């Protein structure tokens, strides 16, 4: 069994911070893809699905909320887990995202422990 | 919200972001931020809802390079591209805003945040027209740099009243001197 990951965030800096935090958390990924917005992510996913998506909410082109809905329409991503990683922290929004098909939520700023906590249940 | 309360919220938020995500110490500065004629950057993010406005972090290019290098986990002698510096400053504004938002969400439930933007130049300052209030706070980063955090905001009538009625649940209830 392997674990493939995609990090979707419009900030390249944030994508690097997320990658570093995952390394610090001790979680081992076999492959890591990156996308700068929902549209780019969706294009990549439709040809090569991943096990876990870490997804920002506020992004240009296609935001995280729309991406969650679109991913859930992709038949090759049925088993893909989507964890939102965002500065947005209202419970209302989290509920809406979970209802829309997200599997978890991490707020920025975050710690390696937080990633360990939220991701390990979904690791193969 | 009173500007004094805002300053406390700003400081706590920025501290959290710098300590957990950037691995740099941040404290209130004794002196105001004065970039003189140095090139500076202003990372900004706007918001609308119960309150409209803009949060900004202003610092010299030199300071921003150091912050970006730390965020990216680079060696001090590695060159940080200006694209990376801009991206990093935008993300700092985004994270500080997120932290501010979570601290004030009991009072201001409806606040939508935009995508951050960064401008560079000299003597940069943001403005928001009539009836806007501005609160600014000088901060010290790692003992090496002075920078400035600011919020420009315009309260909506109903939110102002709700804010006054809810003063006790405000974020800095722990500090009675500001209430
Ligand atoms: Mg974003």
mmCIF file of C-alpha atoms and ligand atoms in Angstrom:
data_model
loop_
_atom_site.group_PDB
_atom_site.id
_atom_site.type_symbol
_atom_site.label_atom_id
_atom_site.label_comp_id
_atom_site.label_asym_id
_atom_site.label_seq_id
_atom_site.Cartn_x
_atom_site.Cartn_y
_atom_site.Cartn_z
ATOM 1 C CA UNK A 1 0.000 0.000 0.000
ATOM 2 C CA UNK A 2 1.233 3.484 -0.763
ATOM 3 C CA UNK A 3 0.229 7.022 0.085
ATOM 4 C CA UNK A 4 0.015 9.690 -2.563
ATOM 5 C CA UNK A 5 -0.612 13.308 -1.710
ATOM 6 C CA UNK A 6 -1.649 16.479 -3.502
ATOM 7 C CA UNK A 7 -1.213 19.937 -1.956
ATOM 8 C CA UNK A 8 -3.533 22.580 -3.401
ATOM 9 C CA UNK A 9 -2.783 26.160 -2.371
ATOM 10 C CA UNK A 10 -2.353 29.375 -4.329
ATOM 11 C CA UNK A 11 0.727 30.272 -2.298
ATOM 12 C CA UNK A 12 3.918 28.454 -3.319
ATOM 13 C CA UNK A 13 5.356 29.377 0.074
ATOM 14 C CA UNK A 14 2.443 27.729 1.834
ATOM 15 C CA UNK A 15 2.818 24.572 -0.276
ATOM 16 C CA UNK A 16 6.447 24.361 0.846
ATOM 17 C CA UNK A 17 5.513 24.980 4.480
ATOM 18 C CA UNK A 18 2.917 22.211 4.299
ATOM 19 C CA UNK A 19 5.468 19.833 2.814
ATOM 20 C CA UNK A 20 7.992 20.667 5.517
ATOM 21 C CA UNK A 21 5.345 20.266 8.227
ATOM 22 C CA UNK A 22 4.432 16.833 6.896
ATOM 23 C CA UNK A 23 8.098 15.819 6.994
ATOM 24 C CA UNK A 24 8.320 17.115 10.571
ATOM 25 C CA UNK A 25 5.186 15.189 11.540
ATOM 26 C CA UNK A 26 6.854 11.927 10.552
ATOM 27 C CA UNK A 27 4.134 10.979 8.081
ATOM 28 C CA UNK A 28 5.599 9.245 5.038
ATOM 29 C CA UNK A 29 4.229 10.027 1.619
ATOM 30 C CA UNK A 30 5.298 8.116 -1.465
ATOM 31 C CA UNK A 31 4.530 10.922 -3.843
ATOM 32 C CA UNK A 32 3.552 14.568 -3.551
ATOM 33 C CA UNK A 33 1.864 16.605 -6.276
ATOM 34 C CA UNK A 34 1.187 20.341 -6.148
ATOM 35 C CA UNK A 35 -1.447 22.600 -7.664
ATOM 36 C CA UNK A 36 -1.900 26.383 -7.405
ATOM 37 C CA UNK A 37 -5.700 26.416 -7.600
ATOM 38 C CA UNK A 38 -8.729 24.150 -7.860
ATOM 39 C CA UNK A 39 -8.787 24.120 -11.637
ATOM 40 C CA UNK A 40 -5.196 22.975 -11.928
ATOM 41 C CA UNK A 41 -5.803 20.342 -9.247
ATOM 42 C CA UNK A 42 -8.856 18.999 -11.008
ATOM 43 C CA UNK A 43 -6.996 18.639 -14.307
ATOM 44 C CA UNK A 44 -4.229 16.653 -12.627
ATOM 45 C CA UNK A 45 -6.637 14.520 -10.603
ATOM 46 C CA UNK A 46 -8.793 13.495 -13.537
ATOM 47 C CA UNK A 47 -5.805 11.733 -15.112
ATOM 48 C CA UNK A 48 -3.973 10.666 -11.943
ATOM 49 C CA UNK A 49 -5.935 10.427 -8.684
ATOM 50 C CA UNK A 50 -4.272 10.620 -5.254
ATOM 51 C CA UNK A 51 -5.062 9.174 -1.817
ATOM 52 C CA UNK A 52 -5.059 12.435 0.128
ATOM 53 C CA UNK A 53 -5.661 16.032 -0.944
ATOM 54 C CA UNK A 54 -4.682 18.927 1.316
ATOM 55 C CA UNK A 55 -6.755 21.821 0.097
ATOM 56 C CA UNK A 56 -6.749 25.577 0.711
ATOM 57 C CA UNK A 57 -10.075 27.453 0.534
ATOM 58 C CA UNK A 58 -9.338 30.983 -0.686
ATOM 59 C CA UNK A 59 -7.802 30.536 -4.123
ATOM 60 C CA UNK A 60 -8.226 32.234 -7.503
ATOM 61 C CA UNK A 61 -9.746 30.428 -10.527
ATOM 62 C CA UNK A 62 -11.462 27.721 -8.501
ATOM 63 C CA UNK A 63 -11.702 27.849 -4.709
ATOM 64 C CA UNK A 64 -11.505 24.953 -2.276
ATOM 65 C CA UNK A 65 -15.246 24.639 -1.810
ATOM 66 C CA UNK A 66 -15.847 24.201 -5.549
ATOM 67 C CA UNK A 67 -12.921 21.805 -5.819
ATOM 68 C CA UNK A 68 -14.358 19.528 -3.129
ATOM 69 C CA UNK A 69 -17.647 19.292 -5.024
ATOM 70 C CA UNK A 70 -15.901 18.621 -8.346
ATOM 71 C CA UNK A 71 -13.621 15.961 -6.880
ATOM 72 C CA UNK A 72 -16.635 14.169 -5.478
ATOM 73 C CA UNK A 73 -18.000 13.975 -9.050
ATOM 74 C CA UNK A 74 -14.827 12.255 -10.279
ATOM 75 C CA UNK A 75 -15.321 8.491 -10.338
ATOM 76 C CA UNK A 76 -11.572 7.819 -10.016
ATOM 77 C CA UNK A 77 -11.429 9.790 -6.735
ATOM 78 C CA UNK A 78 -14.064 7.845 -4.805
ATOM 79 C CA UNK A 79 -11.575 6.859 -2.122
ATOM 80 C CA UNK A 80 -9.670 10.133 -2.054
ATOM 81 C CA UNK A 81 -9.676 11.876 1.320
ATOM 82 C CA UNK A 82 -9.841 15.662 1.285
ATOM 83 C CA UNK A 83 -8.486 17.636 4.237
ATOM 84 C CA UNK A 84 -9.030 21.384 4.095
ATOM 85 C CA UNK A 85 -6.100 23.555 5.244
ATOM 86 C CA UNK A 86 -7.174 27.150 5.663
ATOM 87 C CA UNK A 87 -7.110 30.333 7.698
ATOM 88 C CA UNK A 88 -10.919 30.218 7.612
ATOM 89 C CA UNK A 89 -12.132 28.859 10.907
ATOM 90 C CA UNK A 90 -15.858 29.426 11.265
ATOM 91 C CA UNK A 91 -17.773 26.322 12.306
ATOM 92 C CA UNK A 92 -20.492 27.127 9.811
ATOM 93 C CA UNK A 93 -18.050 26.960 6.933
ATOM 94 C CA UNK A 94 -16.420 23.782 8.247
ATOM 95 C CA UNK A 95 -19.854 22.135 8.481
ATOM 96 C CA UNK A 96 -20.645 23.199 4.947
ATOM 97 C CA UNK A 97 -17.372 21.769 3.634
ATOM 98 C CA UNK A 98 -17.819 18.486 5.468
ATOM 99 C CA UNK A 99 -21.360 18.223 4.106
ATOM 100 C CA UNK A 100 -19.963 18.917 0.632
ATOM 101 C CA UNK A 101 -17.559 15.992 0.823
ATOM 102 C CA UNK A 102 -14.464 17.096 2.752
ATOM 103 C CA UNK A 103 -13.077 14.609 5.287
ATOM 104 C CA UNK A 104 -11.221 16.873 7.681
ATOM 105 C CA UNK A 105 -10.089 20.342 8.541
ATOM 106 C CA UNK A 106 -6.817 21.940 9.655
ATOM 107 C CA UNK A 107 -6.618 25.658 10.427
ATOM 108 C CA UNK A 108 -3.573 27.823 9.632
ATOM 109 C CA UNK A 109 -1.374 28.408 11.561
ATOM 110 C CA UNK A 110 -0.775 24.713 12.260
ATOM 111 C CA UNK A 111 1.752 22.400 13.901
ATOM 112 C CA UNK A 112 3.257 19.046 12.806
ATOM 113 C CA UNK A 113 1.211 17.391 15.588
ATOM 114 C CA UNK A 114 -1.970 18.702 13.995
ATOM 115 C CA UNK A 115 -1.051 17.059 10.692
ATOM 116 C CA UNK A 116 -0.142 13.814 12.431
ATOM 117 C CA UNK A 117 -3.503 13.913 14.195
ATOM 118 C CA UNK A 118 -5.691 14.656 11.193
ATOM 119 C CA UNK A 119 -3.868 12.660 8.522
ATOM 120 C CA UNK A 120 -2.794 9.431 10.165
ATOM 121 C CA UNK A 121 -6.338 7.967 10.266
ATOM 122 C CA UNK A 122 -6.365 8.185 6.470
ATOM 123 C CA UNK A 123 -2.907 6.740 5.803
ATOM 124 C CA UNK A 124 -2.721 3.351 4.107
ATOM 125 C CA UNK B 1 -14.170 47.460 18.224
ATOM 126 C CA UNK B 2 -11.859 49.994 19.831
ATOM 127 C CA UNK B 3 -8.503 50.507 18.219
ATOM 128 C CA UNK B 4 -6.718 49.516 21.413
ATOM 129 C CA UNK B 5 -8.439 46.143 21.433
ATOM 130 C CA UNK B 6 -7.563 45.750 17.799
ATOM 131 C CA UNK B 7 -3.900 46.316 18.538
ATOM 132 C CA UNK B 8 -3.901 43.534 21.124
ATOM 133 C CA UNK B 9 -5.659 41.168 18.755
ATOM 134 C CA UNK B 10 -3.205 42.071 16.001
ATOM 135 C CA UNK B 11 -0.198 41.472 18.206
ATOM 136 C CA UNK B 12 -1.442 38.117 19.509
ATOM 137 C CA UNK B 13 -2.327 36.980 15.999
ATOM 138 C CA UNK B 14 1.008 37.996 14.521
ATOM 139 C CA UNK B 15 2.873 36.340 17.386
ATOM 140 C CA UNK B 16 1.039 33.077 16.793
ATOM 141 C CA UNK B 17 1.776 33.146 13.064
ATOM 142 C CA UNK B 18 5.445 34.075 13.419
ATOM 143 C CA UNK B 19 6.133 31.604 16.188
ATOM 144 C CA UNK B 20 4.325 28.558 14.790
ATOM 145 C CA UNK B 21 4.721 29.012 11.040
ATOM 146 C CA UNK B 22 7.757 31.181 10.458
ATOM 147 C CA UNK B 23 9.873 30.224 13.479
ATOM 148 C CA UNK B 24 10.759 33.816 14.304
ATOM 149 C CA UNK B 25 10.279 35.737 17.544
ATOM 150 C CA UNK B 26 7.940 38.674 17.395
ATOM 151 C CA UNK B 27 7.374 41.377 19.978
ATOM 152 C CA UNK B 28 5.880 44.826 20.240
ATOM 153 C CA UNK B 29 8.469 47.398 19.175
ATOM 154 C CA UNK B 30 9.326 50.458 21.240
ATOM 155 C CA UNK B 31 9.924 52.599 18.206
ATOM 156 C CA UNK B 32 7.642 53.219 15.241
ATOM 157 C CA UNK B 33 8.435 51.566 11.911
ATOM 158 C CA UNK B 34 10.322 54.039 9.767
ATOM 159 C CA UNK B 35 11.690 52.597 6.501
ATOM 160 C CA UNK B 36 13.255 55.999 5.636
ATOM 161 C CA UNK B 37 14.268 55.690 2.012
ATOM 162 C CA UNK B 38 14.640 51.920 1.991
ATOM 163 C CA UNK B 39 12.524 49.920 -0.424
ATOM 164 C CA UNK B 40 9.627 48.394 1.393
ATOM 165 C CA UNK B 41 6.841 45.922 0.866
ATOM 166 C CA UNK B 42 3.243 46.008 1.980
ATOM 167 C CA UNK B 43 1.450 42.679 2.179
ATOM 168 C CA UNK B 44 -2.285 43.325 2.287
ATOM 169 C CA UNK B 45 -5.532 41.436 2.491
ATOM 170 C CA UNK B 46 -8.981 42.974 2.327
ATOM 171 C CA UNK B 47 -12.152 41.851 4.057
ATOM 172 C CA UNK B 48 -15.860 42.605 3.837
ATOM 173 C CA UNK B 49 -18.915 41.771 5.919
ATOM 174 C CA UNK B 50 -19.775 43.028 9.425
ATOM 175 C CA UNK B 51 -16.739 45.214 8.950
ATOM 176 C CA UNK B 52 -14.962 46.285 5.759
ATOM 177 C CA UNK B 53 -11.290 46.938 5.591
ATOM 178 C CA UNK B 54 -7.775 45.907 4.984
ATOM 179 C CA UNK B 55 -5.054 44.312 7.077
ATOM 180 C CA UNK B 56 -1.458 45.060 6.139
ATOM 181 C CA UNK B 57 2.047 44.196 7.146
ATOM 182 C CA UNK B 58 4.694 46.657 6.058
ATOM 183 C CA UNK B 59 8.435 46.118 6.279
ATOM 184 C CA UNK B 60 11.650 46.709 4.403
ATOM 185 C CA UNK B 61 12.585 44.429 1.512
ATOM 186 C CA UNK B 62 15.504 43.223 3.600
ATOM 187 C CA UNK B 63 13.181 42.152 6.410
ATOM 188 C CA UNK B 64 10.758 40.502 3.977
ATOM 189 C CA UNK B 65 13.619 38.487 2.448
ATOM 190 C CA UNK B 66 14.551 37.165 5.873
ATOM 191 C CA UNK B 67 10.956 36.271 6.688
ATOM 192 C CA UNK B 68 10.529 34.506 3.337
ATOM 193 C CA UNK B 69 13.790 32.564 3.744
ATOM 194 C CA UNK B 70 12.642 31.385 7.153
ATOM 195 C CA UNK B 71 9.211 30.394 5.903
ATOM 196 C CA UNK B 72 10.773 28.427 3.072
ATOM 197 C CA UNK B 73 13.379 26.840 5.321
ATOM 198 C CA UNK B 74 16.259 28.227 3.260
ATOM 199 C CA UNK B 75 19.828 28.853 4.321
ATOM 200 C CA UNK B 76 20.568 32.485 5.168
ATOM 201 C CA UNK B 77 23.066 32.786 2.287
ATOM 202 C CA UNK B 78 20.655 31.382 -0.303
ATOM 203 C CA UNK B 79 19.060 33.959 -2.615
ATOM 204 C CA UNK B 80 15.295 34.329 -2.264
ATOM 205 C CA UNK B 81 13.589 35.336 -5.503
ATOM 206 C CA UNK B 82 11.367 38.405 -5.428
ATOM 207 C CA UNK B 83 8.431 36.210 -6.477
ATOM 208 C CA UNK B 84 8.975 34.074 -3.368
ATOM 209 C CA UNK B 85 9.322 37.160 -1.183
ATOM 210 C CA UNK B 86 6.053 38.609 -2.481
ATOM 211 C CA UNK B 87 4.251 35.309 -2.137
ATOM 212 C CA UNK B 88 5.522 34.878 1.412
ATOM 213 C CA UNK B 89 4.458 38.374 2.479
ATOM 214 C CA UNK B 90 1.000 37.828 1.025
ATOM 215 C CA UNK B 91 0.702 34.588 2.940
ATOM 216 C CA UNK B 92 1.832 36.279 6.168
ATOM 217 C CA UNK B 93 -0.976 38.824 5.722
ATOM 218 C CA UNK B 94 -3.388 35.975 4.972
ATOM 219 C CA UNK B 95 -2.428 33.984 8.062
ATOM 220 C CA UNK B 96 -2.459 36.973 10.410
ATOM 221 C CA UNK B 97 -5.893 37.896 9.060
ATOM 222 C CA UNK B 98 -7.088 34.323 9.616
ATOM 223 C CA UNK B 99 -5.862 34.436 13.172
ATOM 224 C CA UNK B 100 -7.454 37.858 13.778
ATOM 225 C CA UNK B 101 -10.705 36.585 12.322
ATOM 226 C CA UNK B 102 -10.831 33.583 14.609
ATOM 227 C CA UNK B 103 -10.186 35.824 17.622
ATOM 228 C CA UNK B 104 -12.998 38.237 16.838
ATOM 229 C CA UNK B 105 -15.545 35.855 15.373
ATOM 230 C CA UNK B 106 -17.785 35.954 18.428
ATOM 231 C CA UNK B 107 -18.338 39.648 17.802
ATOM 232 C CA UNK B 108 -18.084 39.672 14.046
ATOM 233 C CA UNK B 109 -19.488 36.466 12.695
ATOM 234 C CA UNK B 110 -19.644 37.511 9.079
ATOM 235 C CA UNK B 111 -16.275 38.442 7.618
ATOM 236 C CA UNK B 112 -15.153 37.363 4.157
ATOM 237 C CA UNK B 113 -11.485 37.537 3.346
ATOM 238 C CA UNK B 114 -9.986 38.199 -0.084
ATOM 239 C CA UNK B 115 -6.874 36.807 -1.718
ATOM 240 C CA UNK B 116 -3.773 38.685 -0.508
ATOM 241 C CA UNK B 117 -1.750 41.100 -2.592
ATOM 242 C CA UNK B 118 1.642 42.686 -2.192
ATOM 243 C CA UNK B 119 2.957 46.050 -3.360
ATOM 244 C CA UNK B 120 6.482 47.364 -3.249
ATOM 245 C CA UNK B 121 7.856 50.887 -3.189
ATOM 246 C CA UNK B 122 8.812 53.592 -0.725
ATOM 247 C CA UNK B 123 6.805 55.044 2.135
ATOM 248 C CA UNK B 124 3.821 52.824 1.450
ATOM 249 C CA UNK B 125 0.549 53.413 3.219
ATOM 250 C CA UNK B 126 -2.968 52.123 2.667
ATOM 251 C CA UNK B 127 -6.137 54.166 2.799
ATOM 252 C CA UNK B 128 -9.849 53.443 2.782
ATOM 253 C CA UNK B 129 -11.577 56.795 2.373
ATOM 254 C CA UNK B 130 -13.997 58.546 4.679
ATOM 255 C CA UNK B 131 -15.126 57.201 8.045
ATOM 256 C CA UNK B 132 -12.390 54.615 8.053
ATOM 257 C CA UNK B 133 -10.368 54.046 11.176
ATOM 258 C CA UNK B 134 -6.772 52.958 11.191
ATOM 259 C CA UNK B 135 -4.880 51.190 13.895
ATOM 260 C CA UNK B 136 -1.194 50.457 13.572
ATOM 261 C CA UNK B 137 1.298 48.615 15.677
ATOM 262 C CA UNK B 138 5.079 48.573 15.391
ATOM 263 C CA UNK B 139 6.575 45.128 15.830
ATOM 264 C CA UNK B 140 10.046 43.792 16.222
ATOM 265 C CA UNK B 141 11.051 40.597 14.396
ATOM 266 C CA UNK B 142 13.870 38.508 15.856
ATOM 267 C CA UNK B 143 15.302 41.646 17.447
ATOM 268 C CA UNK B 144 16.642 42.546 13.998
ATOM 269 C CA UNK B 145 13.849 44.299 12.156
ATOM 270 C CA UNK B 146 11.077 46.735 12.880
ATOM 271 C CA UNK B 147 7.881 46.319 10.878
ATOM 272 C CA UNK B 148 4.321 47.552 11.062
ATOM 273 C CA UNK B 149 0.998 45.802 11.273
ATOM 274 C CA UNK B 150 -2.068 47.845 10.515
ATOM 275 C CA UNK B 151 -5.787 47.469 10.083
ATOM 276 C CA UNK B 152 -7.951 49.968 8.259
ATOM 277 C CA UNK B 153 -11.595 49.369 8.901
ATOM 278 C CA UNK B 154 -15.063 50.735 8.558
ATOM 279 C CA UNK B 155 -17.732 49.393 10.843
ATOM 280 C CA UNK B 156 -21.284 48.799 9.703
ATOM 281 C CA UNK B 157 -23.960 50.406 11.910
ATOM 282 C CA UNK B 158 -25.449 47.168 13.227
ATOM 283 C CA UNK B 159 -22.053 45.589 13.822
ATOM 284 C CA UNK B 160 -20.898 48.626 15.795
ATOM 285 C CA UNK B 161 -23.854 48.266 18.127
ATOM 286 C CA UNK B 162 -23.373 44.530 18.492
ATOM 287 C CA UNK B 163 -19.695 45.156 19.180
ATOM 288 C CA UNK B 164 -20.482 47.574 21.994
ATOM 289 C CA UNK B 165 -23.104 45.295 23.513
ATOM 290 C CA UNK B 166 -20.669 42.400 23.511
ATOM 291 C CA UNK B 167 -17.684 44.142 24.952
ATOM 292 C CA UNK B 168 -17.247 41.636 27.778
ATOM 293 C CA UNK B 169 -16.733 38.716 25.423
ATOM 294 C CA UNK B 170 -14.014 40.594 23.574
ATOM 295 C CA UNK B 171 -10.729 38.897 22.969
ATOM 296 C CA UNK B 172 -8.652 40.753 25.492
ATOM 297 C CA UNK B 173 -11.008 40.256 28.417
ATOM 298 C CA UNK B 174 -7.899 38.982 30.224
ATOM 299 C CA UNK B 175 -6.505 42.497 30.223
ATOM 300 C CA UNK B 176 -8.997 44.641 32.185
ATOM 301 C CA UNK B 177 -7.034 47.837 31.588
ATOM 302 C CA UNK B 178 -8.203 48.011 27.994
ATOM 303 C CA UNK B 179 -11.907 47.507 28.693
HETATM 304 MG MG1 LIG C 1 -4.929 30.870 -0.276
#
